[in-house]
């Protein structure tokens, strides 16, 4: 078994990223709202917060937003702190407290109360982190992604309503719709907002925004701002979404492919996705070590899997297996071939696991680096036997997804990033902006 490095990184309860982003964020905010001056300072507030709550006479104050990411492999809490030092100065995103638990909510499909308990444990951290006098003004929201999308409506609803109860028993502000399954297109858009906000790209006129690639356990998203008319014309209608934030409208290309997350892809490669699993049934693959036989739990189901005892193993046969999962299944927008993208989640984790990038710093890779590493691992499985038995399959899937799925070139650049200025590159920050905007919360 490999240790998910994110687990160790996040096992320090109450870790507060000490980062302050005053300069960058003040820059971003002021460019987003360039007409700011003492006399028209309401201008930017009106965009972020409705005028009736504009803190024109507010003194220095801090406000918080709590966003839960109920992912397919884990549940995470992000507690964001914003500081507004004076009415003349724009609020700053001061920091983030981040913690996670495994497994994700969908693993509690048959025990919704237990699932809600895992949320409660994380929420208790927020009770410690947010000063009591601000509890009532601090919104708490949970958005679930692909894990819950794959459950039956009934099981998903049971989990969500247990979580809602936990929220309602808490001292925080519980907005309407505080617990829901997020639409896949929002997942992509909000991650794009987060990354481009944190890197200061939203400050200009959308000239240099960067596309984002998120590879979750159960689904994967691709999002970018099209530059060419062709892309707008040639893309399926539901891949293009207009989204308003910070007083700008972004017409983004975004799509979430359900069942194409890394762990769902393992099952698809094994031929076990969306099938009734018979008792004791064994799923074999040339992407796994020959002698391997083991069990794996995902989404509340137990799978038995193993290597091709007699048959072939290695990169070539593995690539052919994986290709069946992606070939012809994804839309390939021409314009992305020459662009560079930010990539995170499992792209990051697997690159870090195999020393393609530094775990803390991240790095820049070409698509072909994943292929090179996949060959190295798959053709020498015994050398990598201490790592996850799925390492070869995962790297091969990432290679096939990028090349044959999305149609990236071998030399397309990927910026692997886990954090920007000490803030997690997660859709949750974009979602928190959206939340604050809709609630008109400032302190
Ligand atoms: O806040 C975060 N920052 C960076 N990576 C994250 C964060 N939250 C989750 N991840 C990454 O997301 C991946 C797991 O995907 P997830 O469980 O969210 O599945 P899903 O998106 O398909 O529901 C892992 O690579 C994990 O490290
Ligand atoms: Ca996710």
Short mmCIF file of C-alpha atoms and ligand atoms in Angstrom, two decimals:
data_model
loop_
_atom_site.label_atom_id
_atom_site.label_comp_id
_atom_site.label_asym_id
_atom_site.label_seq_id
_atom_site.Cartn_x
_atom_site.Cartn_y
_atom_site.Cartn_z
CA UNK A 1 0.00 0.00 0.00
CA UNK A 2 1.23 3.50 -0.71
CA UNK A 3 0.67 6.28 1.71
CA UNK A 4 -1.21 9.09 0.07
CA UNK A 5 1.21 11.97 0.70
CA UNK A 6 -1.69 14.37 1.10
CA UNK A 7 -2.73 12.43 4.16
CA UNK A 8 0.53 13.02 5.92
CA UNK A 9 0.55 16.60 4.78
CA UNK A 10 -2.86 17.21 6.20
CA UNK A 11 -2.67 15.19 9.36
CA UNK A 12 -1.73 18.17 11.45
CA UNK A 13 -5.08 19.21 12.85
CA UNK A 14 -5.80 22.86 12.75
CA UNK A 15 -2.91 23.58 10.45
CA UNK A 16 -3.27 27.21 9.59
CA UNK A 17 -1.57 28.37 6.48
CA UNK A 18 0.10 31.48 7.68
CA UNK A 19 0.23 32.95 4.24
CA UNK A 20 -0.99 36.39 3.78
CA UNK A 21 -1.63 37.45 0.31
CA UNK A 22 -2.08 41.14 0.82
CA UNK A 23 -0.07 42.41 -2.06
CA UNK A 24 -1.16 39.90 -4.62
CA UNK A 25 -4.78 39.90 -3.58
CA UNK A 26 -5.03 43.63 -3.17
CA UNK A 27 -3.61 43.84 -6.65
CA UNK A 28 -6.08 41.32 -7.96
CA UNK A 29 -9.02 42.91 -6.20
CA UNK A 30 -8.05 46.38 -7.29
CA UNK A 31 -7.67 45.29 -10.87
CA UNK A 32 -10.94 43.45 -10.73
CA UNK A 33 -12.53 46.62 -9.49
CA UNK A 34 -10.29 49.19 -11.06
CA UNK A 35 -12.51 52.22 -10.39
CA UNK A 36 -11.99 51.97 -6.67
CA UNK A 37 -11.41 55.22 -4.85
CA UNK A 38 -12.65 56.75 -1.61
CA UNK A 39 -15.61 58.40 -3.29
CA UNK A 40 -16.85 55.34 -5.13
CA UNK A 41 -15.74 52.63 -2.81
CA UNK A 42 -19.19 51.06 -2.87
CA UNK A 43 -18.46 50.02 -6.41
CA UNK A 44 -16.47 46.93 -5.71
CA UNK A 45 -18.50 45.88 -2.71
CA UNK A 46 -21.60 45.91 -4.82
CA UNK A 47 -20.09 43.18 -6.89
CA UNK A 48 -18.86 41.04 -4.10
CA UNK A 49 -21.58 41.88 -1.59
CA UNK A 50 -25.00 43.49 -2.01
CA UNK A 51 -25.07 47.21 -1.14
CA UNK A 52 -27.25 46.84 1.95
CA UNK A 53 -24.44 44.98 3.67
CA UNK A 54 -21.57 47.09 2.43
CA UNK A 55 -19.39 47.70 5.46
CA UNK A 56 -18.80 51.34 4.69
CA UNK A 57 -18.32 52.21 8.35
CA UNK A 58 -16.85 48.97 9.45
CA UNK A 59 -13.62 48.92 11.41
CA UNK A 60 -10.97 46.32 10.89
CA UNK A 61 -12.73 43.04 10.75
CA UNK A 62 -12.28 39.43 9.94
CA UNK A 63 -14.81 37.17 8.39
CA UNK A 64 -14.86 33.50 7.59
CA UNK A 65 -16.33 31.06 5.13
CA UNK A 66 -16.48 27.29 5.66
CA UNK A 67 -16.59 25.09 2.57
CA UNK A 68 -16.68 21.29 2.65
CA UNK A 69 -15.52 19.28 -0.33
CA UNK A 70 -17.22 15.88 -0.13
CA UNK A 71 -15.04 14.13 -2.72
CA UNK A 72 -15.24 10.51 -3.75
CA UNK A 73 -12.08 9.57 -1.83
CA UNK A 74 -12.29 11.91 1.14
CA UNK A 75 -14.08 14.77 2.85
CA UNK A 76 -12.20 18.03 3.35
CA UNK A 77 -12.91 21.22 5.24
CA UNK A 78 -11.57 24.55 4.04
CA UNK A 79 -11.97 27.42 6.51
CA UNK A 80 -11.09 30.66 4.75
CA UNK A 81 -10.28 33.82 6.64
CA UNK A 82 -10.75 37.21 5.04
CA UNK A 83 -9.62 40.43 6.64
CA UNK A 84 -10.84 43.85 5.89
CA UNK A 85 -8.52 46.29 7.56
CA UNK A 86 -10.44 49.46 6.88
CA UNK A 87 -13.23 50.54 4.61
CA UNK A 88 -10.73 52.12 2.24
CA UNK A 89 -8.72 48.97 1.86
CA UNK A 90 -9.93 45.93 0.01
CA UNK A 91 -10.44 42.71 1.96
CA UNK A 92 -7.67 40.22 1.82
CA UNK A 93 -7.81 36.49 1.80
CA UNK A 94 -5.69 35.97 4.84
CA UNK A 95 -5.40 32.26 5.07
CA UNK A 96 -6.94 28.87 5.05
CA UNK A 97 -7.30 26.09 7.55
CA UNK A 98 -7.48 22.76 5.82
CA UNK A 99 -8.12 19.27 7.10
CA UNK A 100 -9.29 16.06 5.53
CA UNK A 101 -10.64 12.65 6.45
CA UNK A 102 -10.88 9.41 4.53
CA UNK A 103 -12.89 7.68 3.22
CA UNK A 104 -15.35 9.92 1.43
CA UNK A 105 -19.06 10.18 2.22
CA UNK A 106 -20.01 7.70 -0.49
CA UNK A 107 -18.25 4.94 1.46
CA UNK A 108 -21.00 5.40 4.09
CA UNK A 109 -23.78 4.82 1.57
CA UNK A 110 -25.42 2.32 3.93
CA UNK A 111 -24.60 4.15 7.16
CA UNK A 112 -25.51 7.77 6.53
CA UNK A 113 -25.23 8.70 10.22
CA UNK A 114 -21.64 7.51 10.31
CA UNK A 115 -20.93 9.56 7.21
CA UNK A 116 -22.37 12.65 8.86
CA UNK A 117 -20.22 11.95 11.93
CA UNK A 118 -17.09 12.27 9.79
CA UNK A 119 -18.33 15.69 8.72
CA UNK A 120 -19.05 16.64 12.32
CA UNK A 121 -15.49 15.83 13.37
CA UNK A 122 -14.21 18.28 10.79
CA UNK A 123 -16.80 20.88 11.68
CA UNK A 124 -15.61 20.79 15.29
CA UNK A 125 -12.35 22.23 14.01
CA UNK A 126 -14.23 25.24 12.72
CA UNK A 127 -15.71 25.78 16.17
CA UNK A 128 -12.18 26.14 17.48
CA UNK A 129 -10.99 28.23 14.56
CA UNK A 130 -13.78 30.79 14.28
CA UNK A 131 -14.25 33.18 17.22
CA UNK A 132 -17.63 32.56 18.92
CA UNK A 133 -18.98 36.04 18.18
CA UNK A 134 -18.62 35.32 14.45
CA UNK A 135 -20.20 31.85 14.42
CA UNK A 136 -23.65 33.09 13.46
CA UNK A 137 -22.24 35.11 10.59
CA UNK A 138 -20.04 32.38 9.21
CA UNK A 139 -21.70 30.31 6.51
CA UNK A 140 -21.09 26.58 6.26
CA UNK A 141 -21.68 24.74 3.02
CA UNK A 142 -20.93 21.22 1.77
CA UNK A 143 -20.77 20.30 -1.88
CA UNK A 144 -20.45 16.69 -2.90
CA UNK A 145 -18.85 15.61 -6.15
CA UNK A 146 -18.62 12.44 -8.18
CA UNK A 147 -18.77 9.87 -5.36
CA UNK A 148 -22.32 10.91 -4.51
CA UNK A 149 -23.25 11.44 -8.15
CA UNK A 150 -22.61 7.73 -8.66
CA UNK A 151 -24.85 6.62 -5.78
CA UNK A 152 -28.56 6.02 -6.09
CA UNK A 153 -30.67 9.13 -5.49
CA UNK A 154 -32.07 7.61 -2.32
CA UNK A 155 -28.69 6.79 -0.73
CA UNK A 156 -27.21 10.13 -1.71
CA UNK A 157 -30.19 12.01 -0.25
CA UNK A 158 -29.98 10.07 3.01
CA UNK A 159 -26.35 11.11 3.40
CA UNK A 160 -27.06 14.73 2.53
CA UNK A 161 -29.92 15.03 4.96
CA UNK A 162 -27.85 13.59 7.83
CA UNK A 163 -25.14 16.13 7.06
CA UNK A 164 -27.72 18.92 6.94
CA UNK A 165 -28.79 17.93 10.45
CA UNK A 166 -25.21 18.20 11.66
CA UNK A 167 -25.00 21.69 10.16
CA UNK A 168 -28.27 22.76 11.70
CA UNK A 169 -27.11 21.64 15.12
CA UNK A 170 -23.97 23.74 14.72
CA UNK A 171 -23.74 27.40 15.70
CA UNK A 172 -22.90 28.49 12.14
CA UNK A 173 -24.99 30.18 9.50
CA UNK A 174 -26.66 27.48 7.41
CA UNK A 175 -27.81 28.94 4.11
CA UNK A 176 -30.54 27.39 2.04
CA UNK A 177 -29.13 24.65 -0.15
CA UNK A 178 -26.16 24.36 2.18
CA UNK A 179 -25.73 20.63 1.47
CA UNK A 180 -25.93 19.48 -2.11
CA UNK A 181 -24.39 17.55 -4.96
CA UNK A 182 -22.54 20.00 -7.13
CA UNK A 183 -23.05 20.04 -10.83
CA UNK A 184 -19.90 18.80 -12.59
CA UNK A 185 -19.59 21.94 -14.69
CA UNK A 186 -19.38 24.07 -11.54
CA UNK A 187 -16.57 21.90 -10.25
CA UNK A 188 -14.48 22.83 -13.28
CA UNK A 189 -15.47 26.49 -13.35
CA UNK A 190 -14.85 27.05 -9.64
CA UNK A 191 -11.43 25.36 -9.77
CA UNK A 192 -10.58 27.56 -12.77
CA UNK A 193 -11.67 30.65 -10.79
CA UNK A 194 -9.54 29.58 -7.82
CA UNK A 195 -6.39 28.98 -9.83
CA UNK A 196 -6.66 32.07 -11.97
CA UNK A 197 -7.55 34.20 -8.95
CA UNK A 198 -4.63 32.93 -6.91
CA UNK A 199 -2.19 33.41 -9.76
CA UNK A 200 -3.48 36.92 -10.40
CA UNK A 201 -4.74 36.10 -13.88
CA UNK A 202 -8.21 37.47 -13.30
CA UNK A 203 -6.67 40.86 -12.78
CA UNK A 204 -6.13 41.68 -16.46
CA UNK A 205 -8.52 41.34 -19.31
CA UNK A 206 -8.63 37.56 -19.38
CA UNK A 207 -5.69 37.51 -21.75
CA UNK A 208 -3.52 35.06 -19.92
CA UNK A 209 -5.82 32.84 -17.98
CA UNK A 210 -4.71 29.25 -17.70
CA UNK A 211 -6.80 26.18 -18.26
CA UNK A 212 -7.22 23.67 -15.43
CA UNK A 213 -7.22 19.90 -15.28
CA UNK A 214 -8.57 18.16 -12.20
CA UNK A 215 -8.35 14.41 -11.85
CA UNK A 216 -10.47 13.16 -8.97
CA UNK A 217 -11.23 9.64 -7.87
CA UNK A 218 -14.49 9.29 -9.76
CA UNK A 219 -14.57 12.16 -12.25
CA UNK A 220 -12.24 14.44 -14.15
CA UNK A 221 -12.66 18.01 -15.35
CA UNK A 222 -11.14 20.15 -18.05
CA UNK A 223 -11.77 23.91 -18.10
CA UNK A 224 -10.36 26.79 -20.12
CA UNK A 225 -11.28 30.13 -21.58
CA UNK A 226 -11.50 29.62 -25.36
CA UNK A 227 -9.54 32.11 -27.44
CA UNK A 228 -10.73 30.98 -30.84
CA UNK A 229 -14.13 31.31 -32.45
CA UNK A 230 -13.69 27.78 -33.78
CA UNK A 231 -13.70 26.34 -30.30
CA UNK A 232 -16.97 28.07 -29.52
CA UNK A 233 -18.49 26.81 -32.76
CA UNK A 234 -17.20 23.27 -32.60
CA UNK A 235 -17.82 22.47 -28.94
CA UNK A 236 -20.96 20.70 -27.80
CA UNK A 237 -23.37 23.30 -26.39
CA UNK A 238 -23.31 21.95 -22.87
CA UNK A 239 -19.50 22.26 -22.75
CA UNK A 240 -19.75 26.06 -22.85
CA UNK A 241 -20.93 27.94 -19.80
CA UNK A 242 -21.20 31.60 -18.97
CA UNK A 243 -20.30 32.40 -15.45
CA UNK A 244 -20.36 35.69 -13.62
CA UNK A 245 -17.86 36.51 -10.95
CA UNK A 246 -16.06 39.64 -9.78
CA UNK A 247 -18.14 41.75 -12.12
CA UNK A 248 -16.96 39.88 -15.20
CA UNK A 249 -18.62 37.27 -17.32
CA UNK A 250 -16.49 34.33 -18.35
CA UNK A 251 -17.57 32.11 -21.17
CA UNK A 252 -15.71 28.96 -20.34
CA UNK A 253 -15.29 25.60 -21.94
CA UNK A 254 -15.76 23.08 -19.17
CA UNK A 255 -16.73 19.47 -18.84
CA UNK A 256 -16.79 16.92 -16.08
CA UNK A 257 -16.42 13.31 -17.20
CA UNK A 258 -18.13 11.08 -14.68
CA UNK A 259 -16.48 7.68 -14.36
CA UNK A 260 -13.15 8.98 -15.67
CA UNK A 261 -11.56 9.79 -12.32
CA UNK A 262 -8.45 7.78 -11.51
CA UNK A 263 -10.15 5.21 -9.30
CA UNK A 264 -13.18 4.79 -11.52
CA UNK A 265 -10.75 4.32 -14.42
CA UNK A 266 -9.05 1.49 -12.52
CA UNK A 267 -12.38 -0.27 -12.32
CA UNK A 268 -13.13 0.45 -15.98
CA UNK A 269 -9.74 -0.96 -17.00
CA UNK A 270 -10.41 -4.06 -14.93
CA UNK A 271 -13.84 -4.34 -16.58
CA UNK A 272 -15.53 -3.89 -13.21
CA UNK A 273 -17.17 -0.46 -13.61
CA UNK A 274 -20.95 -0.49 -13.77
CA UNK A 275 -21.16 -4.27 -13.58
CA UNK A 276 -22.77 -6.51 -11.02
CA UNK A 277 -19.83 -8.00 -9.18
CA UNK A 278 -20.38 -11.70 -8.54
CA UNK A 279 -19.19 -13.10 -5.23
CA UNK A 280 -15.50 -13.93 -5.43
CA UNK A 281 -15.20 -12.66 -9.00
CA UNK A 282 -11.62 -11.86 -9.97
CA UNK A 283 -10.66 -8.98 -12.26
CA UNK A 284 -7.26 -9.24 -13.95
CA UNK A 285 -5.10 -6.77 -15.82
CA UNK A 286 -1.73 -6.61 -17.57
CA UNK A 287 -1.18 -3.31 -15.74
CA UNK A 288 -0.78 -5.12 -12.40
CA UNK A 289 2.12 -7.18 -11.03
CA UNK A 290 1.81 -10.78 -12.34
CA UNK A 291 1.52 -12.52 -8.98
CA UNK A 292 -0.70 -9.96 -7.33
CA UNK A 293 -4.08 -10.95 -5.90
CA UNK A 294 -5.81 -8.54 -3.60
CA UNK A 295 -9.03 -6.78 -2.59
CA UNK A 296 -10.09 -3.21 -2.94
CA UNK A 297 -13.06 -1.27 -1.58
CA UNK A 298 -14.45 1.60 -3.57
CA UNK A 299 -17.82 3.32 -3.27
CA UNK A 300 -18.91 0.74 -0.73
CA UNK A 301 -18.24 -2.26 -3.03
CA UNK A 302 -15.52 -4.89 -2.60
CA UNK A 303 -13.50 -5.86 -5.69
CA UNK A 304 -10.98 -8.70 -6.10
CA UNK A 305 -8.25 -7.97 -8.58
CA UNK A 306 -4.95 -9.38 -9.72
CA UNK A 307 -2.22 -9.60 -12.35
CA UNK A 308 -2.15 -11.63 -15.55
CA UNK A 309 -0.56 -14.72 -14.00
CA UNK A 310 0.14 -16.46 -17.29
CA UNK A 311 -0.31 -13.64 -19.76
CA UNK A 312 1.48 -10.45 -20.63
CA UNK A 313 2.31 -7.51 -18.38
CA UNK A 314 4.04 -4.21 -19.05
CA UNK A 315 3.43 -0.85 -20.66
CA UNK A 316 2.39 -2.01 -24.15
CA UNK A 317 -0.43 -4.42 -23.22
CA UNK A 318 -1.43 -2.10 -20.38
CA UNK A 319 -1.70 0.90 -22.72
CA UNK A 320 -3.97 -1.13 -25.03
CA UNK A 321 -6.21 -2.02 -22.09
CA UNK A 322 -6.42 1.53 -20.87
CA UNK A 323 -6.97 2.87 -24.36
CA UNK A 324 -10.28 1.03 -24.50
CA UNK A 325 -11.43 3.14 -21.57
CA UNK A 326 -10.63 6.53 -23.12
CA UNK A 327 -10.42 6.24 -26.90
CA UNK A 328 -13.15 8.20 -28.62
CA UNK A 329 -14.94 8.91 -25.34
CA UNK A 330 -13.86 12.52 -24.81
CA UNK A 331 -14.28 15.70 -26.78
CA UNK A 332 -10.98 17.02 -28.15
CA UNK A 333 -10.93 20.78 -28.55
CA UNK A 334 -8.22 21.65 -31.10
CA UNK A 335 -7.07 24.78 -29.35
CA UNK A 336 -5.78 23.04 -26.24
CA UNK A 337 -3.08 21.18 -28.12
CA UNK A 338 -0.71 24.09 -28.00
CA UNK A 339 -1.73 25.57 -24.63
CA UNK A 340 -0.37 24.90 -21.19
CA UNK A 341 -2.59 23.83 -18.32
CA UNK A 342 -2.58 23.77 -14.54
CA UNK A 343 -3.06 20.23 -13.33
CA UNK A 344 -3.75 19.10 -9.79
CA UNK A 345 -5.23 16.34 -7.61
CA UNK A 346 -4.22 12.89 -8.89
CA UNK A 347 -2.06 14.32 -11.69
CA UNK A 348 -0.08 15.94 -8.89
CA UNK A 349 -0.13 12.99 -6.53
CA UNK A 350 1.11 10.45 -9.08
CA UNK A 351 3.78 12.80 -10.42
CA UNK A 352 4.98 13.39 -6.85
CA UNK A 353 4.84 9.66 -5.98
CA UNK A 354 7.25 8.91 -8.84
CA UNK A 355 9.56 11.88 -8.26
CA UNK A 356 8.59 13.57 -11.49
CA UNK A 357 7.99 16.63 -9.32
CA UNK A 358 8.86 17.65 -5.80
CA UNK A 359 6.00 16.87 -3.42
CA UNK A 360 6.08 20.30 -1.79
CA UNK A 361 7.06 22.49 -4.72
CA UNK A 362 5.25 20.83 -7.60
CA UNK A 363 6.78 21.56 -10.99
CA UNK A 364 6.34 21.80 -14.73
CA UNK A 365 6.10 18.65 -16.85
CA UNK A 366 5.44 17.73 -20.44
CA UNK A 367 2.77 15.17 -21.23
CA UNK A 368 5.51 12.83 -22.45
CA UNK A 369 7.06 12.77 -18.97
CA UNK A 370 4.04 10.81 -17.73
CA UNK A 371 4.49 8.36 -20.60
CA UNK A 372 8.19 7.95 -19.89
CA UNK A 373 7.46 7.26 -16.23
CA UNK A 374 4.61 4.89 -17.08
CA UNK A 375 6.99 2.83 -19.25
CA UNK A 376 9.63 2.80 -16.55
CA UNK A 377 7.18 1.61 -13.90
CA UNK A 378 5.18 -0.86 -16.02
CA UNK A 379 8.24 -2.51 -17.54
CA UNK A 380 9.93 -2.90 -14.15
CA UNK A 381 7.04 -3.70 -11.85
CA UNK A 382 9.16 -5.69 -9.44
CA UNK A 383 11.33 -2.61 -8.84
CA UNK A 384 8.29 -0.60 -7.87
CA UNK A 385 6.63 -3.34 -5.85
CA UNK A 386 6.86 -1.35 -2.63
CA UNK A 387 4.70 1.36 -4.18
CA UNK A 388 1.00 0.99 -4.96
CA UNK A 389 0.24 -2.03 -7.16
CA UNK A 390 -1.82 0.38 -9.27
CA UNK A 391 1.07 2.74 -10.02
CA UNK A 392 1.61 1.35 -13.54
CA UNK A 393 -2.10 1.45 -14.34
CA UNK A 394 -2.51 4.96 -12.92
CA UNK A 395 0.41 6.45 -14.88
CA UNK A 396 -0.66 4.68 -18.05
CA UNK A 397 -4.21 5.94 -17.62
CA UNK A 398 -2.99 9.52 -17.07
CA UNK A 399 -0.89 9.23 -20.24
CA UNK A 400 -3.78 7.86 -22.29
CA UNK A 401 -6.27 10.35 -20.85
CA UNK A 402 -4.05 13.30 -21.76
CA UNK A 403 -3.00 12.07 -25.20
CA UNK A 404 -5.85 10.00 -26.54
CA UNK A 405 -8.62 11.39 -24.36
CA UNK A 406 -8.14 15.15 -24.49
CA UNK A 407 -5.76 15.09 -27.47
CA UNK A 408 -2.81 16.91 -25.89
CA UNK A 409 0.54 16.88 -27.65
CA UNK A 410 3.55 15.08 -26.21
CA UNK A 411 5.12 18.44 -25.47
CA UNK A 412 2.09 20.15 -23.94
CA UNK A 413 3.19 21.79 -20.71
CA UNK A 414 1.49 20.97 -17.44
CA UNK A 415 2.03 23.10 -14.36
CA UNK A 416 1.58 20.76 -11.43
CA UNK A 417 0.41 22.75 -8.46
CA UNK A 418 -1.03 21.82 -5.10
CA UNK A 419 -0.99 25.24 -3.52
CA UNK A 420 -0.58 28.79 -4.72
CA UNK A 421 0.63 31.19 -2.04
CA UNK A 422 -0.14 28.52 0.52
CA UNK A 423 -3.79 28.19 -0.48
CA UNK A 424 -5.04 24.85 -1.81
CA UNK A 425 -5.83 24.90 -5.52
CA UNK A 426 -9.29 23.52 -4.99
CA UNK A 427 -12.69 24.52 -6.39
CA UNK A 428 -13.65 25.32 -2.80
CA UNK A 429 -12.18 28.86 -2.85
CA UNK A 430 -14.12 29.75 -6.00
CA UNK A 431 -17.21 28.28 -4.35
CA UNK A 432 -16.61 30.38 -1.23
CA UNK A 433 -16.39 33.59 -3.27
CA UNK A 434 -19.63 32.64 -4.91
CA UNK A 435 -21.20 31.91 -1.55
CA UNK A 436 -20.10 35.21 0.01
CA UNK A 437 -21.31 37.04 -3.03
CA UNK A 438 -24.74 35.46 -2.84
CA UNK A 439 -25.10 35.97 0.92
CA UNK A 440 -23.72 39.48 1.20
CA UNK A 441 -21.54 38.52 4.15
CA UNK A 442 -18.70 40.76 5.11
CA UNK A 443 -18.10 40.26 8.77
O1 LIG B 1 -7.91 20.74 -1.37
C1 LIG B 1 -7.30 20.01 -2.12
N1 LIG B 1 -6.13 20.42 -2.66
C2 LIG B 1 -5.45 19.65 -3.53
N2 LIG B 1 -5.84 18.43 -3.89
C3 LIG B 1 -6.98 17.95 -3.40
C4 LIG B 1 -7.77 18.71 -2.50
N3 LIG B 1 -8.82 18.00 -2.20
C5 LIG B 1 -8.72 16.84 -2.88
N4 LIG B 1 -7.60 16.78 -3.58
C6 LIG B 1 -7.14 15.68 -4.44
O2 LIG B 1 -8.24 15.16 -5.17
C7 LIG B 1 -7.99 13.78 -5.47
C8 LIG B 1 -9.13 12.95 -5.04
O3 LIG B 1 -10.31 13.28 -5.72
P1 LIG B 1 -11.71 13.36 -5.01
O4 LIG B 1 -11.75 12.49 -3.80
O5 LIG B 1 -12.01 14.80 -4.77
O6 LIG B 1 -12.66 12.72 -6.09
P2 LIG B 1 -13.81 13.37 -7.00
O7 LIG B 1 -13.33 14.76 -7.35
O8 LIG B 1 -13.87 12.47 -8.19
O9 LIG B 1 -15.04 13.37 -6.17
C9 LIG B 1 -6.72 13.41 -4.76
O10 LIG B 1 -5.66 13.52 -5.68
C10 LIG B 1 -6.58 14.48 -3.71
O11 LIG B 1 -5.22 14.65 -3.38
CA1 LIG B 2 -12.39 16.51 -6.28
#
